[in-house]
Coordinates of C-alpha atoms and ligand atoms in Angstrom, one line a residue:
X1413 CA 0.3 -29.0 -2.4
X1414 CA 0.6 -25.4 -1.8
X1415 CA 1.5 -23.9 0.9
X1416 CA 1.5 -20.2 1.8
X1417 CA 3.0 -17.9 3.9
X1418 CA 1.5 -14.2 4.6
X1419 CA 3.6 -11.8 5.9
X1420 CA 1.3 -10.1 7.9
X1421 CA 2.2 -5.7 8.6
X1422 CA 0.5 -4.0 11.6
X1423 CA 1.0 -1.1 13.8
X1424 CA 1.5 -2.6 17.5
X1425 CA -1.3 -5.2 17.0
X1426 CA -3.7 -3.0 14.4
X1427 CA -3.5 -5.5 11.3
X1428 CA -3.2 -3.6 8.1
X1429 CA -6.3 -3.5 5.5
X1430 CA -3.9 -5.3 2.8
X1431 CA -3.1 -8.2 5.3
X1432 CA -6.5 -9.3 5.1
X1433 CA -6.7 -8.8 1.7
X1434 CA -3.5 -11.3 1.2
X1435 CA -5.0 -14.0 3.5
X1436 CA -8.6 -13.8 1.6
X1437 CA -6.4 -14.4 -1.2
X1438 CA -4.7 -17.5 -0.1
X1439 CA -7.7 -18.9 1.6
X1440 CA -9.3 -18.9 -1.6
X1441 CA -7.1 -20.8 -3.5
X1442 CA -7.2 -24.3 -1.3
X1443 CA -4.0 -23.9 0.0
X1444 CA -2.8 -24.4 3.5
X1445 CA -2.3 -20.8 5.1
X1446 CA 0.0 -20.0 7.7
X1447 CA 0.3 -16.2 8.8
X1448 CA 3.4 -14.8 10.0
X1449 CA 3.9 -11.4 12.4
X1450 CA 6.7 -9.8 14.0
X1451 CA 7.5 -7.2 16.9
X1452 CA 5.0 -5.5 19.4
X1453 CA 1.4 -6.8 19.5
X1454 CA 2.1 -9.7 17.1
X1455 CA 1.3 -12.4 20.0
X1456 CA -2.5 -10.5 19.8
X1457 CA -3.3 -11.0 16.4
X1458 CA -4.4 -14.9 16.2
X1459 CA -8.0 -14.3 16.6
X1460 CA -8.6 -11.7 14.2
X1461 CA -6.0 -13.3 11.4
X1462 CA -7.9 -16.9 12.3
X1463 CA -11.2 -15.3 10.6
X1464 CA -9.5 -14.7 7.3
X1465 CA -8.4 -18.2 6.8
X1466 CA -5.0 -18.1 8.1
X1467 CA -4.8 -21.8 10.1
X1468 CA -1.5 -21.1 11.9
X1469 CA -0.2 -17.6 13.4
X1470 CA 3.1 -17.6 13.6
X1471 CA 4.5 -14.1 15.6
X1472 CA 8.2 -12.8 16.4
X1473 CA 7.2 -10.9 19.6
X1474 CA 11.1 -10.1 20.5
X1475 CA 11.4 -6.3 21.1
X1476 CA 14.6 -6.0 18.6
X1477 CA 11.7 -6.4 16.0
X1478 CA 9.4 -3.4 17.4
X1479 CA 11.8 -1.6 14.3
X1480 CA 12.5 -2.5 11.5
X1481 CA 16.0 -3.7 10.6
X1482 CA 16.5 -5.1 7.5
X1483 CA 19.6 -7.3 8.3
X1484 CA 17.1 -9.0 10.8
X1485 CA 13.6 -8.8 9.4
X1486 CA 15.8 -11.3 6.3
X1487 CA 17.5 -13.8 8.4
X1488 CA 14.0 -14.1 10.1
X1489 CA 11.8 -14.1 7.1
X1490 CA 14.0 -16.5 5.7
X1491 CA 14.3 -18.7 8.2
X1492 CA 10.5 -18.9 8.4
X1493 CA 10.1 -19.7 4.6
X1494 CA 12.2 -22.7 5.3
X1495 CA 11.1 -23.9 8.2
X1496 CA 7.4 -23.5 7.3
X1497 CA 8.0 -25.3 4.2
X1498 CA 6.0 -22.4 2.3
X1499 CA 6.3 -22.7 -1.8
X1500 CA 4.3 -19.7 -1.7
X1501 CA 4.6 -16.0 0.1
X1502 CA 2.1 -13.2 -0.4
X1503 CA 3.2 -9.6 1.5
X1504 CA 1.8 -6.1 0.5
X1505 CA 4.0 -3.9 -1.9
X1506 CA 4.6 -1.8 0.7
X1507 CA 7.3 0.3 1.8
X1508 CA 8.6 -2.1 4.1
X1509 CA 7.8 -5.2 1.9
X1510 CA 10.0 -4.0 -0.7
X1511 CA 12.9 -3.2 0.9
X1512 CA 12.5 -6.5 2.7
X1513 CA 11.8 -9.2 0.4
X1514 CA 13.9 -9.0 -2.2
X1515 CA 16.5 -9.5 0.0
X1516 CA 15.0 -12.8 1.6
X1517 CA 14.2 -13.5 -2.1
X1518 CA 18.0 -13.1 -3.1
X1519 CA 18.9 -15.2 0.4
X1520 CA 16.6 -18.1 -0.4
X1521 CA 16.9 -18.0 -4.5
X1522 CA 13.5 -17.6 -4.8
X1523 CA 11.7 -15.7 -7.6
X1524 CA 9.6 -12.7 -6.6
X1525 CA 7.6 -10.3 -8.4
X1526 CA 6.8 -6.5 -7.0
X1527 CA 3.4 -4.3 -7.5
X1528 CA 1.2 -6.9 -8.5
X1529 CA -2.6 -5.7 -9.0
X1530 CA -4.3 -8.8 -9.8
X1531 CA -3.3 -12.5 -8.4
X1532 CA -4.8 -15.6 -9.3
X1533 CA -3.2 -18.9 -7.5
X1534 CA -3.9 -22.3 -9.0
X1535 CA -2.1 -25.2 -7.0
X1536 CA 1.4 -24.4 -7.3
X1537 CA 1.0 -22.4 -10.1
X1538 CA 1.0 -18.2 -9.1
X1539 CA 0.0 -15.9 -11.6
X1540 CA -0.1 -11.9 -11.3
X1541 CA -0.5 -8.9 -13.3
X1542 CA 1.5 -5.5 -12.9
X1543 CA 1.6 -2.5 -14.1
X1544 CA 5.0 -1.6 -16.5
X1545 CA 6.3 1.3 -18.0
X1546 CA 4.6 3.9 -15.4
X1547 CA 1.5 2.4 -16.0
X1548 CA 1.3 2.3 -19.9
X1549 CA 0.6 -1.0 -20.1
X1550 CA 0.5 -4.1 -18.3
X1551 CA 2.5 -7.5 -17.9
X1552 CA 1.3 -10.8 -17.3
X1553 CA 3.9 -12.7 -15.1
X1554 CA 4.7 -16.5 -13.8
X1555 CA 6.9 -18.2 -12.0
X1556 CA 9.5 -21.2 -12.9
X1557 CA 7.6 -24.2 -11.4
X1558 CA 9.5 -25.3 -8.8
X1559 CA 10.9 -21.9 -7.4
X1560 CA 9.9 -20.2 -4.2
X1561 CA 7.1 -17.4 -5.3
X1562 CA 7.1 -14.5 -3.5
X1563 CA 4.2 -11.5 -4.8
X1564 CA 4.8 -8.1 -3.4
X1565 CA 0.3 -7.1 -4.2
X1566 CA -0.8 -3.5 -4.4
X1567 CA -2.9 -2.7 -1.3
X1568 CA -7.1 -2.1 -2.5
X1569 CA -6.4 -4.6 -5.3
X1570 CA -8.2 -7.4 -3.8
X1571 CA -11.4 -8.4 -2.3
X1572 CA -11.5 -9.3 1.4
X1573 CA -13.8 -12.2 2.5
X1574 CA -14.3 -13.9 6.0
X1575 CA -13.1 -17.5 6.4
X1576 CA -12.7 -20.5 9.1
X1577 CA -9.3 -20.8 10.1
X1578 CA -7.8 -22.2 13.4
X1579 CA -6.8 -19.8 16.1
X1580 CA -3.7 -22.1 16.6
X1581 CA -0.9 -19.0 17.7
X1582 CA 3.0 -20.4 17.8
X1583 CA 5.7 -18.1 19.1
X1584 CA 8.5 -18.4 16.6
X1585 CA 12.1 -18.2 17.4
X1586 CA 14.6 -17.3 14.5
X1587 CA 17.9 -18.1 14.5
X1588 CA 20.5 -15.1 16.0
X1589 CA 22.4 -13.3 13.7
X1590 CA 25.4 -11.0 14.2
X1591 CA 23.9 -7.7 13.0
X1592 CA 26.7 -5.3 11.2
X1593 CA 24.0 -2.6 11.6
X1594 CA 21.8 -1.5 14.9
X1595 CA 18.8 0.8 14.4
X1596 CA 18.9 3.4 17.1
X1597 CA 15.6 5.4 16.8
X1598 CA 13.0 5.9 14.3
X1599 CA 11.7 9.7 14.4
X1600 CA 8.1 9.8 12.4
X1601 CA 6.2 12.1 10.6
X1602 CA 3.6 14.3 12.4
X1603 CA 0.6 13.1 10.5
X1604 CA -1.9 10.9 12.1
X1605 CA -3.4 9.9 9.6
X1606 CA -3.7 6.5 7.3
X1607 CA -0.9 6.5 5.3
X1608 CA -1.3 7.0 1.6
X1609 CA -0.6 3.9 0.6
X1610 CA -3.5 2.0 2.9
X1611 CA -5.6 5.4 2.7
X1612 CA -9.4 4.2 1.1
X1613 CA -9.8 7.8 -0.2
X1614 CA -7.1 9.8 -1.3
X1615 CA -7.7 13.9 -2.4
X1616 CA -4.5 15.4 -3.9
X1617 CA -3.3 18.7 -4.6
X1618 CA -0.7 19.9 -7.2
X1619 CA 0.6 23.3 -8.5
X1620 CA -3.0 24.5 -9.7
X1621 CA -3.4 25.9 -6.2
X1622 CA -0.8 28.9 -7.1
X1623 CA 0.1 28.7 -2.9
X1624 CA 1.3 26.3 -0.5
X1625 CA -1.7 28.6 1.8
X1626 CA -4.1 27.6 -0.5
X1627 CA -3.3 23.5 0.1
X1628 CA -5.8 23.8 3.4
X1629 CA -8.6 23.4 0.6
X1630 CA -7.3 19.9 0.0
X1631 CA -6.8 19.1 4.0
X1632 CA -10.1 20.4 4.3
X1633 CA -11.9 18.3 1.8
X1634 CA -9.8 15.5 2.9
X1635 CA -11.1 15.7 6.7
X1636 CA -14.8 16.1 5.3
X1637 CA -14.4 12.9 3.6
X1638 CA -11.6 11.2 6.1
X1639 CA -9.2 11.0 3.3
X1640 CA -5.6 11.2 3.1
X1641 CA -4.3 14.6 1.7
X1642 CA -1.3 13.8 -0.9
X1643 CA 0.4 15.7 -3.8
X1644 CA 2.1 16.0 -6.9
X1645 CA 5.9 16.8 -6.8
X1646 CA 5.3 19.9 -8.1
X1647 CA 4.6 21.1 -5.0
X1648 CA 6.5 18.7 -3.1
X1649 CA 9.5 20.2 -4.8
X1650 CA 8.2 23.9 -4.2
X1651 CA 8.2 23.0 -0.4
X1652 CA 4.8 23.3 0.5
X1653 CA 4.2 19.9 1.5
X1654 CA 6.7 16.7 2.6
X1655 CA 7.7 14.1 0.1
X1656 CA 6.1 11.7 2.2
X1657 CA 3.1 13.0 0.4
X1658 CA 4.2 12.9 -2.8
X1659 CA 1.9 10.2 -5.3
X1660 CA 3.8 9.4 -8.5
X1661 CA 6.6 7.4 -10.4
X1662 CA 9.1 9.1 -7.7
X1663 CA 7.1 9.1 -4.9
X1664 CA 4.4 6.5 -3.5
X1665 CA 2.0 3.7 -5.4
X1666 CA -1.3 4.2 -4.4
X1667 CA -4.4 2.3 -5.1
X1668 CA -7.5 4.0 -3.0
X1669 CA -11.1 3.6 -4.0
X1670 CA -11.6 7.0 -4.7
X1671 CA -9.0 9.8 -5.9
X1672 CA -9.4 13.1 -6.3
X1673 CA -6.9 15.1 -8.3
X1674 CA -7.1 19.5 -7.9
X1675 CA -5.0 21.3 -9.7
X1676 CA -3.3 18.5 -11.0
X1677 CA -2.1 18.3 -14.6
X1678 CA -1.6 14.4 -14.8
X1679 CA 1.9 14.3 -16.4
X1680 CA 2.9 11.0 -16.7
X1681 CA 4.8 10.3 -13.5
X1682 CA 2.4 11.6 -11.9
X1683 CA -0.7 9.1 -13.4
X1684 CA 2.2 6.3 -12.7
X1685 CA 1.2 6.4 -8.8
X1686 CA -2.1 6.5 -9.1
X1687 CA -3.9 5.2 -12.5
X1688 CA -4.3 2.0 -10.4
X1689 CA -7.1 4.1 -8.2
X1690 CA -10.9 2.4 -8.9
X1691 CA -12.8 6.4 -9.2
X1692 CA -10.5 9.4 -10.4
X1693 CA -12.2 12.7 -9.8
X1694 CA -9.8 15.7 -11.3
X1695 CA -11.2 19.0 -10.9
X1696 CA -9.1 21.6 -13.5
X1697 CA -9.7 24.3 -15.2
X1698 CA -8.1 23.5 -18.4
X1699 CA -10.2 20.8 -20.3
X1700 CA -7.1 19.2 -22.4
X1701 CA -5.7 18.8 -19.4
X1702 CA -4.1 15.2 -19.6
X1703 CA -5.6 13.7 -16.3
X1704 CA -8.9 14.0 -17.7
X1705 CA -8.1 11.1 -20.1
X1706 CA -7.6 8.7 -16.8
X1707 CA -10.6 10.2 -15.1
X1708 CA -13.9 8.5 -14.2
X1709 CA -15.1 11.6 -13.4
X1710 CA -14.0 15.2 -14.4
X1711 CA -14.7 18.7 -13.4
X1712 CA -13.3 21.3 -15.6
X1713 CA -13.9 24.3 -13.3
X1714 CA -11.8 26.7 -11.1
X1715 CA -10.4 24.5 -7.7
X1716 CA -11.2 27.6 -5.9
X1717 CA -15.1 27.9 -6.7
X1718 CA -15.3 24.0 -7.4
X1719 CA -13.8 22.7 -3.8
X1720 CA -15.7 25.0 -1.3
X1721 CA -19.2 24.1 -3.1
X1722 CA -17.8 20.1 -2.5
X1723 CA -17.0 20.6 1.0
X1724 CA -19.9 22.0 1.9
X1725 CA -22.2 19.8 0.0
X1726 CA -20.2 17.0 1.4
X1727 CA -20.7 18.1 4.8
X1728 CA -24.7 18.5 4.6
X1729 CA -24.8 14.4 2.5
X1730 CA -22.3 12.8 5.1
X1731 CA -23.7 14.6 8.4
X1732 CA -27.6 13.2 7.5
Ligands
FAD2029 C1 12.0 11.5 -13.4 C2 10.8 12.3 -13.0 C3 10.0 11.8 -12.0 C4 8.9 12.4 -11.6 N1 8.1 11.9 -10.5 C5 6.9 12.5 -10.2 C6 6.1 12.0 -9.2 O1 6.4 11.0 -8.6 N2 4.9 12.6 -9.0 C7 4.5 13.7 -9.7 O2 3.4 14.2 -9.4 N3 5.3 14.2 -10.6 C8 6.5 13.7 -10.9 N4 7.3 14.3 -11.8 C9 6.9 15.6 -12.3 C10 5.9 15.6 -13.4 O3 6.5 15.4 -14.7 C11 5.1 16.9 -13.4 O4 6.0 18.0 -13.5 C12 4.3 17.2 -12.1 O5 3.5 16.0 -11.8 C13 3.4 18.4 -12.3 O6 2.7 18.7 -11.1 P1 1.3 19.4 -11.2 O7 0.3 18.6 -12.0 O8 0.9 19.7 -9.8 O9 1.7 20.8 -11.9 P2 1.4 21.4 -13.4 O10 1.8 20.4 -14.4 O11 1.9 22.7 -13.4 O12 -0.2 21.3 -13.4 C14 -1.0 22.2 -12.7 C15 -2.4 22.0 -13.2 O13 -3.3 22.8 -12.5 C16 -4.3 23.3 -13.4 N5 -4.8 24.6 -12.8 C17 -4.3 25.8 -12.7 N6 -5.0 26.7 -12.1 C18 -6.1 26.0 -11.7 C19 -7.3 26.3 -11.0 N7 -7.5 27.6 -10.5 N8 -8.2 25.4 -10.7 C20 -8.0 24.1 -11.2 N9 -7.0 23.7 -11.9 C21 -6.0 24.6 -12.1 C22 -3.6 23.6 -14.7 O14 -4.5 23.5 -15.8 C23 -2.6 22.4 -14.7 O15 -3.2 21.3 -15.4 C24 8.5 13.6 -12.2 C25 9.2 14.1 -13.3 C26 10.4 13.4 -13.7 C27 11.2 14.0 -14.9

């Protein structure tokens, strides 16, 4: 019988789109489900993570897990996975879950595989698709039967579907380990807004804006539609926005229901980070441009007449 673990990301007690989409996931398959959160807010989340399926919440509500340590985050992920008993562990291929899990993967031998877009779990048996070779093509991936399965998924990959759990909440205590490394401070970035890889809408600009000035017409259409603004590393590289920005083979994954590419060429580590998206506008002035052969959508115009006449007509259909 299956049993499976979701590691469960939030920001002090707001759950993370893709954790719901995990527990849908598991719920669905017949399996029992067990949820498991750590640092500030985790004790809150039980009722909201109960609706998803998830029959027991576990949380690590210690404060040395209010950051993230990765010596820590292992020894307690790890421990979980045994004592839980899970055969089966589902986290989002973010950031945070792939620094993390590999290692708790390597501590418990257990096989994982990273960036999954589609997941189908039958029994035991684990099944995902993910993208290879920047995207080019795709690989169909198992597991050896009797190994621990760990899937990293893509977040906007899956479907997410209420279900009866139990509101059953368990604090859980891992076992101490001597840390060789202590994590003083965490300084963020200045944005407030969703980060890229959670955003729903995603508008990016690249070097077809001649000016890091000129970037305000991507901010601007992003705030019309309450997007995330991100880039190509074009202009990443030129300094006109962070790489925290940066979409693409060297930058982040993203997977949003609708992107929109200006001024964007669509080289291929660029597409890499963002072919996965379910709607590509590209607006660009050249039409052999190469993003216009992953676009749902194109516009072959100038960004600078093209994205002032979408603003405003976006302003006028989302304010009725
Ligand atoms: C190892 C490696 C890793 C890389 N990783 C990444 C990565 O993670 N992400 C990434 O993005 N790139 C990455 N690159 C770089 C990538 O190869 C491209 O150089 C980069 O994506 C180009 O950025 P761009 O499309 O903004 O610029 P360009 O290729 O210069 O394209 C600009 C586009 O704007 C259009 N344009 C010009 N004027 C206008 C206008 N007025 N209106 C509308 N359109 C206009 C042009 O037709 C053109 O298509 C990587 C490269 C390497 C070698």
């Amino acid at each position: 019988m299956a049993k499976i673990l979701v590691f469960v990301e939030h920001s002090n007690g707001k759950i993370k789109r893709s954790a719901f989409e995990l527990l849908t996931a598991a719920k669905k398959s017949g399996a029992t489900v067990t949820s498991v959160a750590v640092g500030a807010g985790s004790d809150t989340l039980s009722a909201e993570l109960s609706k998803y399926g998830s029959s027991e919440c576990l949380f690590v509500k210690s404060a040395d897990f209010n950051l993230y340590n990765p010596e820590l985050f292992t020894g307690a992920l790890a421990d979980v996975i045994k004592k839980t008993g899970a055969n089966i562990v589902l986290a989002s291929a973010s950031g945070l879950g792939k620094d993390l899990f590999p290692r708790v993967a390597a501590r418990l031998g257990a096989g994982i595989i990273s960036d999954a877009t589609e997941l189908s779990i039958n029994g035991e048996d684990v099944v995902v698709k993910k993208p290879v070779y920047s995207g080019k093509a795709f690989a169909k991936m198992g597991f050896e039967p009797s190994a621990i399965k760990i899937v990293l998924m893509r977040a906007n990959q899956l479907p997410i579907a209420e279900a009866a759990g139990s509101t059953q909440s368990t604090e859980f205590s891992p076992s101490q380990v001597g840390l060789k490394t202590l994590i003083k401070e965490v300084v963020k970035g200045t944005s407030e807004k969703l980060d890229l890889t959670e955003a729903n809408i995603i508008v990016s600009g690249g070097r077809g804006l001649k000016d890091a000035a000129n970037f305000k017409l991507v901010t601007d259409l992003a705030d019309v539609l309450g997007a995330t603004a991100g880039a190509s590393r074009a202009i990443v590289d030129a300094g006109w926005v962070s790489h925290g920005m940066q979409v693409g083979q060297t930058g982040k994954t993203v997977a949003p229901s609708l992107y929109i590419a200006i001024g964007i060429s669509g080289a291929i580590q660029h597409l890499a980070g963002m072919s996965g998206s379910k709607v590509i506008v590209a607006i660009n002035n050249d039409p052999n441009a190469p993003i216009f052969q992953k676009a749902t959508y194109g516009i072959v115009g100038d960004a600078f007449e093209v994205v002032p006449k979408l603003i405003e007509e976006f302003k006028k259909v989302l304010h009725h």
